């Protein structure tokens, strides 16, 4: 059998520059897959409308419909695998050469409807140090697309896949071997939400709508330290590879943060809502388990798995299995500052996994009232 993407790529290899560091051997399944692809029947998508989705930086969501209008579409998106020096904690000077999709940790939130196609153009900038790809947990086949999207610096590729499973899903880079956790633990992951065409529903089939999305990516970092205990600095992406593997092997993160850095979603980065607004919190954790909790609020509806399943209701804390994304919906009833945390409180309070939701509106004494302000008492 000749032809096929992998064979063509292999034939082209001798004329290329030597692979950048981080290049991993092709997975053994690829020739089998390439043969199957070479024999595959072409698919006719001429009846589909094409739309472009402009991706935006977290914690925000791209423009989208909650209930789809019209037939399934081909949704075109573009992501660049940029390598960015990012401060993780200003107080300690901890930094990381983040490996990213579109320059952010997490990568941008993608939103489509069940039955749509996602058509991704994945570009690896020429000044990158490393090879990248993408594995969509929402997709079917070829390691989630990971086997078809390896791009070297200066290369681009286009992958199209059908969103057949409704729910929130993680996506991440997966170059192979230890490079997989290395890239994931350098920020190279994000989430896609595949909505049912008729939107979200409760267990009785009643429509559930949200006013805003809070897209939160929880990221565990394993940052190497020098002999004095200070975080090491590196000149280029990938230079920390050997040190990082040693740090990762401890299974003990130095940081576990929301949206890339300690405090990214507090202070000026806090999310803002009003009493009466309904927020859909989308939480992505590509590596570790997490236990999101909204201090002072609840998960009115929580989908830990498929949107095809009825949501859990009235949750105090919900669960994100490492390597997945979940959605939780809540309508604010009181004003104030809510802390959204990983309720492993060591991770939430000491490693960085805390966000603040600042909610404006009128206080409801019927729900809570300070009957006596703190005061001294007679003994
Ligand atoms: Cu990567």
mmCIF file of C-alpha atoms and ligand atoms in Angstrom:
data_model
loop_
_atom_site.group_PDB
_atom_site.id
_atom_site.type_symbol
_atom_site.label_atom_id
_atom_site.label_comp_id
_atom_site.label_asym_id
_atom_site.label_seq_id
_atom_site.Cartn_x
_atom_site.Cartn_y
_atom_site.Cartn_z
ATOM 1 C CA UNK A 1 0.000 0.000 0.000
ATOM 2 C CA UNK A 2 1.372 3.396 -0.953
ATOM 3 C CA UNK A 3 0.063 6.890 -0.356
ATOM 4 C CA UNK A 4 -1.638 8.093 2.790
ATOM 5 C CA UNK A 5 -0.714 10.980 4.963
ATOM 6 C CA UNK A 6 1.813 9.208 7.156
ATOM 7 C CA UNK A 7 3.657 7.707 4.174
ATOM 8 C CA UNK A 8 3.932 11.066 2.451
ATOM 9 C CA UNK A 9 5.202 12.660 5.643
ATOM 10 C CA UNK A 10 7.770 9.912 6.103
ATOM 11 C CA UNK A 11 8.985 10.325 2.518
ATOM 12 C CA UNK A 12 9.418 14.034 3.055
ATOM 13 C CA UNK A 13 11.416 13.652 6.252
ATOM 14 C CA UNK A 14 14.963 13.389 4.780
ATOM 15 C CA UNK A 15 14.574 16.831 3.205
ATOM 16 C CA UNK A 16 13.580 18.470 6.414
ATOM 17 C CA UNK A 17 15.587 20.011 9.170
ATOM 18 C CA UNK A 18 16.318 17.652 11.994
ATOM 19 C CA UNK A 19 13.337 17.407 14.314
ATOM 20 C CA UNK A 20 13.223 19.915 17.157
ATOM 21 C CA UNK A 21 13.794 18.594 20.649
ATOM 22 C CA UNK A 22 10.687 16.959 21.926
ATOM 23 C CA UNK A 23 10.049 15.057 18.716
ATOM 24 C CA UNK A 24 8.729 11.647 19.599
ATOM 25 C CA UNK A 25 8.674 8.526 17.414
ATOM 26 C CA UNK A 26 5.473 8.021 15.435
ATOM 27 C CA UNK A 27 3.011 5.817 17.258
ATOM 28 C CA UNK A 28 3.048 2.269 15.929
ATOM 29 C CA UNK A 29 -0.626 2.375 14.971
ATOM 30 C CA UNK A 30 -0.108 5.054 12.330
ATOM 31 C CA UNK A 31 0.652 2.845 9.274
ATOM 32 C CA UNK A 32 -2.493 0.811 10.011
ATOM 33 C CA UNK A 33 -4.486 3.973 10.316
ATOM 34 C CA UNK A 34 -2.924 5.493 7.208
ATOM 35 C CA UNK A 35 -3.857 2.421 5.188
ATOM 36 C CA UNK A 36 -7.410 2.591 6.477
ATOM 37 C CA UNK A 37 -7.562 6.277 5.638
ATOM 38 C CA UNK A 38 -6.230 5.696 2.139
ATOM 39 C CA UNK A 39 -9.100 3.268 1.539
ATOM 40 C CA UNK A 40 -11.773 5.395 3.169
ATOM 41 C CA UNK A 41 -14.730 6.580 1.165
ATOM 42 C CA UNK A 42 -14.899 10.343 0.629
ATOM 43 C CA UNK A 43 -17.574 12.117 2.634
ATOM 44 C CA UNK A 44 -19.921 14.575 0.966
ATOM 45 C CA UNK A 45 -20.332 17.654 3.141
ATOM 46 C CA UNK A 46 -21.549 19.914 0.332
ATOM 47 C CA UNK A 47 -24.887 20.411 2.081
ATOM 48 C CA UNK A 48 -23.319 21.903 5.183
ATOM 49 C CA UNK A 49 -23.124 25.610 5.865
ATOM 50 C CA UNK A 50 -19.730 26.860 6.990
ATOM 51 C CA UNK A 51 -19.403 29.321 9.857
ATOM 52 C CA UNK A 52 -16.328 30.751 11.540
ATOM 53 C CA UNK A 53 -16.080 30.849 15.308
ATOM 54 C CA UNK A 54 -13.851 33.597 16.655
ATOM 55 C CA UNK A 55 -12.222 32.142 19.735
ATOM 56 C CA UNK A 56 -11.670 34.429 22.711
ATOM 57 C CA UNK A 57 -9.363 34.285 25.705
ATOM 58 C CA UNK A 58 -10.574 32.681 28.949
ATOM 59 C CA UNK A 59 -12.549 33.152 31.166
ATOM 60 C CA UNK A 60 -14.874 34.262 28.377
ATOM 61 C CA UNK A 61 -16.858 32.259 25.838
ATOM 62 C CA UNK A 62 -17.150 32.738 22.089
ATOM 63 C CA UNK A 63 -20.399 34.053 20.631
ATOM 64 C CA UNK A 64 -22.810 31.173 20.285
ATOM 65 C CA UNK A 65 -26.426 30.071 20.270
ATOM 66 C CA UNK A 66 -27.753 28.057 23.220
ATOM 67 C CA UNK A 67 -30.404 26.511 20.989
ATOM 68 C CA UNK A 68 -29.130 25.821 17.486
ATOM 69 C CA UNK A 69 -30.917 27.359 14.549
ATOM 70 C CA UNK A 70 -30.872 25.488 11.274
ATOM 71 C CA UNK A 71 -29.112 22.310 10.339
ATOM 72 C CA UNK A 72 -25.743 21.120 11.627
ATOM 73 C CA UNK A 73 -22.848 23.240 10.385
ATOM 74 C CA UNK A 74 -19.137 23.065 9.806
ATOM 75 C CA UNK A 75 -17.626 25.330 12.470
ATOM 76 C CA UNK A 76 -14.217 26.632 11.428
ATOM 77 C CA UNK A 77 -11.738 27.551 14.138
ATOM 78 C CA UNK A 78 -8.042 28.382 14.158
ATOM 79 C CA UNK A 79 -5.579 27.801 16.950
ATOM 80 C CA UNK A 80 -1.891 28.668 17.108
ATOM 81 C CA UNK A 81 0.426 26.609 19.314
ATOM 82 C CA UNK A 82 2.288 29.525 20.817
ATOM 83 C CA UNK A 83 4.996 29.115 23.443
ATOM 84 C CA UNK A 84 4.819 31.975 25.936
ATOM 85 C CA UNK A 85 6.900 32.904 28.981
ATOM 86 C CA UNK A 86 4.246 33.342 31.675
ATOM 87 C CA UNK A 87 4.503 34.516 35.274
ATOM 88 C CA UNK A 88 2.778 31.971 37.501
ATOM 89 C CA UNK A 89 3.198 33.764 40.829
ATOM 90 C CA UNK A 90 4.347 37.379 41.027
ATOM 91 C CA UNK A 91 5.231 37.010 44.715
ATOM 92 C CA UNK A 92 7.860 34.347 44.148
ATOM 93 C CA UNK A 93 8.826 35.097 40.553
ATOM 94 C CA UNK A 94 7.764 31.620 39.526
ATOM 95 C CA UNK A 95 7.373 31.461 35.763
ATOM 96 C CA UNK A 96 6.876 28.878 33.074
ATOM 97 C CA UNK A 97 7.421 28.655 29.347
ATOM 98 C CA UNK A 98 3.766 27.873 28.819
ATOM 99 C CA UNK A 99 2.867 25.726 25.841
ATOM 100 C CA UNK A 100 -0.478 27.062 24.702
ATOM 101 C CA UNK A 101 -3.297 27.163 22.230
ATOM 102 C CA UNK A 102 -3.724 30.801 21.221
ATOM 103 C CA UNK A 103 -1.478 32.099 23.997
ATOM 104 C CA UNK A 104 -3.663 31.393 27.016
ATOM 105 C CA UNK A 105 -3.858 28.831 29.824
ATOM 106 C CA UNK A 106 -6.288 27.180 29.444
ATOM 107 C CA UNK A 107 -6.713 27.216 25.684
ATOM 108 C CA UNK A 108 -9.837 28.943 24.377
ATOM 109 C CA UNK A 109 -13.312 27.534 24.978
ATOM 110 C CA UNK A 110 -14.880 26.130 21.805
ATOM 111 C CA UNK A 111 -18.676 25.818 21.598
ATOM 112 C CA UNK A 112 -20.577 23.829 18.972
ATOM 113 C CA UNK A 113 -23.784 21.802 18.846
ATOM 114 C CA UNK A 114 -24.225 18.066 18.589
ATOM 115 C CA UNK A 115 -24.067 17.091 14.927
ATOM 116 C CA UNK A 116 -21.841 20.013 13.933
ATOM 117 C CA UNK A 117 -18.379 19.456 12.519
ATOM 118 C CA UNK A 118 -15.383 21.128 14.095
ATOM 119 C CA UNK A 119 -12.858 22.090 11.435
ATOM 120 C CA UNK A 120 -9.662 23.152 13.142
ATOM 121 C CA UNK A 121 -6.696 24.789 11.465
ATOM 122 C CA UNK A 122 -3.808 24.130 13.849
ATOM 123 C CA UNK A 123 -0.735 26.269 13.228
ATOM 124 C CA UNK A 124 2.638 25.926 14.908
ATOM 125 C CA UNK A 125 4.494 29.259 14.639
ATOM 126 C CA UNK A 126 7.898 29.146 12.953
ATOM 127 C CA UNK A 127 9.644 30.403 16.081
ATOM 128 C CA UNK A 128 8.359 27.550 18.248
ATOM 129 C CA UNK A 129 10.834 25.163 19.833
ATOM 130 C CA UNK A 130 8.579 22.143 19.911
ATOM 131 C CA UNK A 131 6.234 19.909 18.003
ATOM 132 C CA UNK A 132 2.556 20.061 19.029
ATOM 133 C CA UNK A 133 -0.747 18.381 18.217
ATOM 134 C CA UNK A 134 -4.230 18.102 19.699
ATOM 135 C CA UNK A 135 -6.345 15.326 21.182
ATOM 136 C CA UNK A 136 -10.052 16.203 21.446
ATOM 137 C CA UNK A 137 -11.768 13.969 23.991
ATOM 138 C CA UNK A 138 -15.058 14.922 22.331
ATOM 139 C CA UNK A 139 -14.013 13.377 19.010
ATOM 140 C CA UNK A 140 -13.871 9.804 17.753
ATOM 141 C CA UNK A 141 -10.813 8.174 16.184
ATOM 142 C CA UNK A 142 -7.071 8.683 15.677
ATOM 143 C CA UNK A 143 -6.258 9.350 19.343
ATOM 144 C CA UNK A 144 -8.842 12.107 19.367
ATOM 145 C CA UNK A 145 -7.176 13.628 16.319
ATOM 146 C CA UNK A 146 -3.791 13.501 18.023
ATOM 147 C CA UNK A 147 -2.548 11.011 15.436
ATOM 148 C CA UNK A 148 -3.399 13.356 12.555
ATOM 149 C CA UNK A 149 -2.309 16.745 13.841
ATOM 150 C CA UNK A 150 1.414 16.622 14.660
ATOM 151 C CA UNK A 151 2.817 19.933 13.486
ATOM 152 C CA UNK A 152 6.433 21.026 13.567
ATOM 153 C CA UNK A 153 7.400 24.696 13.894
ATOM 154 C CA UNK A 154 6.287 26.461 10.721
ATOM 155 C CA UNK A 155 3.665 23.841 9.833
ATOM 156 C CA UNK A 156 -0.114 23.904 9.841
ATOM 157 C CA UNK A 157 -2.694 21.160 9.531
ATOM 158 C CA UNK A 158 -6.473 20.971 9.222
ATOM 159 C CA UNK A 159 -8.565 18.403 11.085
ATOM 160 C CA UNK A 160 -12.313 17.966 10.751
ATOM 161 C CA UNK A 161 -14.351 15.847 13.160
ATOM 162 C CA UNK A 162 -18.016 15.393 13.943
ATOM 163 C CA UNK A 163 -19.277 16.330 17.395
ATOM 164 C CA UNK A 164 -21.473 13.328 18.138
ATOM 165 C CA UNK A 165 -21.303 13.393 21.954
ATOM 166 C CA UNK A 166 -22.982 16.268 23.821
ATOM 167 C CA UNK A 167 -21.209 17.514 26.931
ATOM 168 C CA UNK A 168 -18.120 19.388 28.043
ATOM 169 C CA UNK A 169 -14.826 17.791 27.128
ATOM 170 C CA UNK A 170 -11.178 18.544 27.542
ATOM 171 C CA UNK A 171 -8.698 18.853 24.688
ATOM 172 C CA UNK A 172 -4.937 18.754 25.022
ATOM 173 C CA UNK A 173 -1.592 18.358 23.349
ATOM 174 C CA UNK A 174 -0.292 14.783 23.199
ATOM 175 C CA UNK A 175 2.983 14.529 21.283
ATOM 176 C CA UNK A 176 3.775 11.099 22.760
ATOM 177 C CA UNK A 177 5.407 9.489 25.786
ATOM 178 C CA UNK A 178 6.500 11.768 28.621
ATOM 179 C CA UNK A 179 5.951 14.730 26.294
ATOM 180 C CA UNK A 180 2.209 14.262 26.890
ATOM 181 C CA UNK A 181 2.188 15.179 30.597
ATOM 182 C CA UNK A 182 4.998 17.665 29.970
ATOM 183 C CA UNK A 183 2.890 19.631 27.476
ATOM 184 C CA UNK A 184 -0.317 19.243 29.508
ATOM 185 C CA UNK A 185 1.455 20.420 32.672
ATOM 186 C CA UNK A 186 2.795 23.422 30.775
ATOM 187 C CA UNK A 187 -0.743 24.614 30.075
ATOM 188 C CA UNK A 188 -1.533 22.948 26.770
ATOM 189 C CA UNK A 189 -5.163 22.038 27.376
ATOM 190 C CA UNK A 190 -8.625 23.534 27.218
ATOM 191 C CA UNK A 191 -12.298 22.701 26.826
ATOM 192 C CA UNK A 192 -14.977 22.332 24.191
ATOM 193 C CA UNK A 193 -18.696 22.388 24.961
ATOM 194 C CA UNK A 194 -20.924 20.385 22.636
ATOM 195 C CA UNK A 195 -24.461 21.581 23.339
ATOM 196 C CA UNK A 196 -27.556 19.563 22.483
ATOM 197 C CA UNK A 197 -29.168 21.186 19.428
ATOM 198 C CA UNK A 198 -32.203 22.116 21.528
ATOM 199 C CA UNK A 199 -30.087 23.407 24.419
ATOM 200 C CA UNK A 200 -29.705 22.331 28.024
ATOM 201 C CA UNK A 201 -32.589 20.679 29.869
ATOM 202 C CA UNK A 202 -33.477 19.597 33.398
ATOM 203 C CA UNK A 203 -34.528 16.022 34.173
ATOM 204 C CA UNK A 204 -38.113 16.790 33.128
ATOM 205 C CA UNK A 205 -37.084 18.258 29.798
ATOM 206 C CA UNK A 206 -37.585 21.886 30.782
ATOM 207 C CA UNK A 207 -35.255 24.342 29.039
ATOM 208 C CA UNK A 208 -32.333 25.663 31.085
ATOM 209 C CA UNK A 209 -30.674 28.869 29.890
ATOM 210 C CA UNK A 210 -27.701 30.764 31.201
ATOM 211 C CA UNK A 211 -26.862 34.444 31.074
ATOM 212 C CA UNK A 212 -23.084 34.144 31.199
ATOM 213 C CA UNK A 213 -20.326 31.568 31.069
ATOM 214 C CA UNK A 214 -17.392 31.408 33.476
ATOM 215 C CA UNK A 215 -14.735 29.283 31.812
ATOM 216 C CA UNK A 216 -12.159 28.123 34.308
ATOM 217 C CA UNK A 217 -9.152 25.979 33.549
ATOM 218 C CA UNK A 218 -7.415 24.453 36.525
ATOM 219 C CA UNK A 219 -3.726 23.962 35.880
ATOM 220 C CA UNK A 220 -1.230 22.026 37.948
ATOM 221 C CA UNK A 221 2.370 23.127 37.450
ATOM 222 C CA UNK A 222 5.515 21.338 38.614
ATOM 223 C CA UNK A 223 8.105 24.096 38.489
ATOM 224 C CA UNK A 224 11.737 23.182 39.121
ATOM 225 C CA UNK A 225 13.664 24.878 41.914
ATOM 226 C CA UNK A 226 17.381 25.549 42.246
ATOM 227 C CA UNK A 227 19.577 24.485 45.181
ATOM 228 C CA UNK A 228 18.410 27.562 47.152
ATOM 229 C CA UNK A 229 14.775 26.644 46.684
ATOM 230 C CA UNK A 230 14.140 29.451 44.198
ATOM 231 C CA UNK A 231 12.186 28.746 41.037
ATOM 232 C CA UNK A 232 14.502 28.291 38.086
ATOM 233 C CA UNK A 233 14.323 30.484 35.009
ATOM 234 C CA UNK A 234 14.811 29.229 31.484
ATOM 235 C CA UNK A 235 15.700 30.992 28.249
ATOM 236 C CA UNK A 236 13.424 29.119 25.842
ATOM 237 C CA UNK A 237 10.510 26.703 25.853
ATOM 238 C CA UNK A 238 11.609 23.125 26.347
ATOM 239 C CA UNK A 239 14.845 23.994 28.140
ATOM 240 C CA UNK A 240 13.254 22.871 31.418
ATOM 241 C CA UNK A 241 12.381 19.415 30.080
ATOM 242 C CA UNK A 242 14.703 17.256 32.201
ATOM 243 C CA UNK A 243 14.128 19.325 35.366
ATOM 244 C CA UNK A 244 10.387 19.261 34.769
ATOM 245 C CA UNK A 245 10.259 15.510 34.442
ATOM 246 C CA UNK A 246 12.011 15.204 37.806
ATOM 247 C CA UNK A 247 9.517 17.637 39.377
ATOM 248 C CA UNK A 248 6.513 15.955 37.726
ATOM 249 C CA UNK A 249 7.637 12.533 38.969
ATOM 250 C CA UNK A 250 7.019 13.712 42.534
ATOM 251 C CA UNK A 251 3.300 13.961 41.679
ATOM 252 C CA UNK A 252 3.329 17.038 43.907
ATOM 253 C CA UNK A 253 2.442 20.247 42.093
ATOM 254 C CA UNK A 254 4.213 23.450 43.096
ATOM 255 C CA UNK A 255 1.152 25.401 41.899
ATOM 256 C CA UNK A 256 -2.412 24.542 41.033
ATOM 257 C CA UNK A 257 -4.071 27.625 39.635
ATOM 258 C CA UNK A 258 -7.063 28.867 37.725
ATOM 259 C CA UNK A 259 -6.454 30.392 34.286
ATOM 260 C CA UNK A 260 -2.707 30.185 34.214
ATOM 261 C CA UNK A 261 -1.476 32.076 37.252
ATOM 262 C CA UNK A 262 -2.041 32.699 40.941
ATOM 263 C CA UNK A 263 -4.696 35.418 41.230
ATOM 264 C CA UNK A 264 -5.637 35.415 37.535
ATOM 265 C CA UNK A 265 -9.334 35.403 38.500
ATOM 266 C CA UNK A 266 -9.199 37.509 41.669
ATOM 267 C CA UNK A 267 -8.846 41.281 42.140
ATOM 268 C CA UNK A 268 -9.024 42.942 38.715
ATOM 269 C CA UNK A 269 -9.494 39.502 37.139
ATOM 270 C CA UNK A 270 -12.556 38.595 39.239
ATOM 271 C CA UNK A 271 -15.671 37.632 37.324
ATOM 272 C CA UNK A 272 -18.669 39.931 37.726
ATOM 273 C CA UNK A 273 -22.341 39.024 37.891
ATOM 274 C CA UNK A 274 -25.637 40.393 39.189
ATOM 275 C CA UNK A 275 -28.182 38.863 41.525
ATOM 276 C CA UNK A 276 -30.680 36.979 39.410
ATOM 277 C CA UNK A 277 -28.151 36.114 36.704
ATOM 278 C CA UNK A 278 -27.510 32.499 35.836
ATOM 279 C CA UNK A 279 -23.912 31.501 35.211
ATOM 280 C CA UNK A 280 -22.682 28.333 33.591
ATOM 281 C CA UNK A 281 -19.362 27.445 35.179
ATOM 282 C CA UNK A 282 -17.252 25.294 32.864
ATOM 283 C CA UNK A 283 -14.339 23.732 34.695
ATOM 284 C CA UNK A 284 -11.517 21.976 32.859
ATOM 285 C CA UNK A 285 -8.853 19.855 34.556
ATOM 286 C CA UNK A 286 -6.761 17.859 32.140
ATOM 287 C CA UNK A 287 -4.537 16.051 34.611
ATOM 288 C CA UNK A 288 -5.649 15.972 38.261
ATOM 289 C CA UNK A 289 -9.045 15.361 39.838
ATOM 290 C CA UNK A 290 -10.734 18.485 41.153
ATOM 291 C CA UNK A 291 -13.623 19.327 43.492
ATOM 292 C CA UNK A 292 -15.085 22.704 42.537
ATOM 293 C CA UNK A 293 -17.133 24.475 45.209
ATOM 294 C CA UNK A 294 -18.737 27.907 45.066
ATOM 295 C CA UNK A 295 -18.460 29.242 48.612
ATOM 296 C CA UNK A 296 -21.854 30.722 49.513
ATOM 297 C CA UNK A 297 -23.592 29.209 46.492
ATOM 298 C CA UNK A 298 -24.365 25.877 44.900
ATOM 299 C CA UNK A 299 -24.463 23.888 41.742
ATOM 300 C CA UNK A 300 -28.167 24.184 40.904
ATOM 301 C CA UNK A 301 -27.596 21.880 37.934
ATOM 302 C CA UNK A 302 -24.370 19.958 37.389
ATOM 303 C CA UNK A 303 -23.417 17.850 34.416
ATOM 304 C CA UNK A 304 -20.377 15.816 35.393
ATOM 305 C CA UNK A 305 -20.844 13.668 32.328
ATOM 306 C CA UNK A 306 -22.909 13.869 29.158
ATOM 307 C CA UNK A 307 -25.557 16.509 28.493
ATOM 308 C CA UNK A 308 -27.674 13.499 27.474
ATOM 309 C CA UNK A 309 -27.881 12.548 31.159
ATOM 310 C CA UNK A 310 -30.128 14.457 33.548
ATOM 311 C CA UNK A 311 -28.104 16.972 35.546
ATOM 312 C CA UNK A 312 -27.463 16.468 39.234
ATOM 313 C CA UNK A 313 -29.162 19.163 41.313
ATOM 314 C CA UNK A 314 -28.421 21.181 44.430
ATOM 315 C CA UNK A 315 -24.796 20.134 44.583
ATOM 316 C CA UNK A 316 -22.525 21.559 47.270
ATOM 317 C CA UNK A 317 -19.321 20.350 45.615
ATOM 318 C CA UNK A 318 -18.953 18.584 42.330
ATOM 319 C CA UNK A 319 -16.284 16.451 40.779
ATOM 320 C CA UNK A 320 -14.013 16.836 37.796
ATOM 321 C CA UNK A 321 -12.297 13.627 36.856
ATOM 322 C CA UNK A 322 -8.756 14.428 35.780
ATOM 323 C CA UNK A 323 -8.888 14.574 31.983
ATOM 324 C CA UNK A 324 -12.352 16.048 31.669
ATOM 325 C CA UNK A 325 -14.440 19.194 31.779
ATOM 326 C CA UNK A 326 -17.776 19.665 33.536
ATOM 327 C CA UNK A 327 -20.542 22.272 33.533
ATOM 328 C CA UNK A 328 -22.358 23.586 36.606
ATOM 329 C CA UNK A 329 -25.184 26.130 36.503
ATOM 330 C CA UNK A 330 -26.090 28.540 39.293
ATOM 331 C CA UNK A 331 -28.439 31.501 39.681
ATOM 332 C CA UNK A 332 -27.138 34.106 42.147
ATOM 333 C CA UNK A 333 -29.500 34.978 44.991
ATOM 334 C CA UNK A 334 -27.309 37.229 47.126
ATOM 335 C CA UNK A 335 -24.738 39.948 46.403
ATOM 336 C CA UNK A 336 -21.157 39.709 47.634
ATOM 337 C CA UNK A 337 -17.847 38.141 46.816
ATOM 338 C CA UNK A 338 -18.043 34.411 46.235
ATOM 339 C CA UNK A 339 -14.887 32.336 46.225
ATOM 340 C CA UNK A 340 -14.922 29.569 43.644
ATOM 341 C CA UNK A 341 -12.344 27.063 44.803
ATOM 342 C CA UNK A 342 -10.998 23.592 44.516
ATOM 343 C CA UNK A 343 -12.354 22.289 47.828
ATOM 344 C CA UNK A 344 -9.226 20.350 48.371
ATOM 345 C CA UNK A 345 -8.532 23.491 50.393
ATOM 346 C CA UNK A 346 -4.790 22.994 50.437
ATOM 347 C CA UNK A 347 -4.912 23.275 46.658
ATOM 348 C CA UNK A 348 -7.508 26.054 46.760
ATOM 349 C CA UNK A 349 -5.908 28.271 49.392
ATOM 350 C CA UNK A 350 -2.206 27.396 49.271
ATOM 351 C CA UNK A 351 -1.496 26.330 45.684
ATOM 352 C CA UNK A 352 -3.649 28.959 43.977
ATOM 353 C CA UNK A 353 -6.916 27.363 42.817
ATOM 354 C CA UNK A 354 -9.228 30.212 43.842
ATOM 355 C CA UNK A 355 -11.366 32.554 41.745
ATOM 356 C CA UNK A 356 -13.630 35.360 42.908
ATOM 357 C CA UNK A 357 -17.122 36.064 41.606
ATOM 358 C CA UNK A 358 -18.203 39.605 42.501
ATOM 359 C CA UNK A 359 -22.007 39.745 42.545
ATOM 360 C CA UNK A 360 -23.997 42.973 42.768
ATOM 361 C CA UNK A 361 -27.599 43.340 43.848
ATOM 362 C CA UNK A 362 -29.858 43.654 46.856
ATOM 363 C CA UNK A 363 -29.245 41.601 49.969
ATOM 364 C CA UNK A 364 -32.094 39.275 50.937
ATOM 365 C CA UNK A 365 -32.455 39.083 54.725
ATOM 366 C CA UNK A 366 -34.942 36.261 54.267
ATOM 367 C CA UNK A 367 -32.031 34.066 53.141
ATOM 368 C CA UNK A 368 -29.382 35.277 55.600
ATOM 369 C CA UNK A 369 -29.034 38.021 58.165
ATOM 370 C CA UNK A 370 -26.365 38.979 60.636
ATOM 371 C CA UNK A 371 -28.496 39.110 63.751
ATOM 372 C CA UNK A 372 -25.667 40.267 66.040
ATOM 373 C CA UNK A 373 -22.420 41.685 64.703
ATOM 374 C CA UNK A 374 -19.327 40.240 66.412
ATOM 375 C CA UNK A 375 -18.951 41.775 69.865
ATOM 376 C CA UNK A 376 -17.406 40.973 73.234
ATOM 377 C CA UNK A 377 -19.522 38.956 75.578
ATOM 378 C CA UNK A 378 -19.653 38.882 79.366
ATOM 379 C CA UNK A 379 -18.096 35.869 81.044
HETATM 380 CU CU1 LIG B 1 2.237 20.702 22.693
#
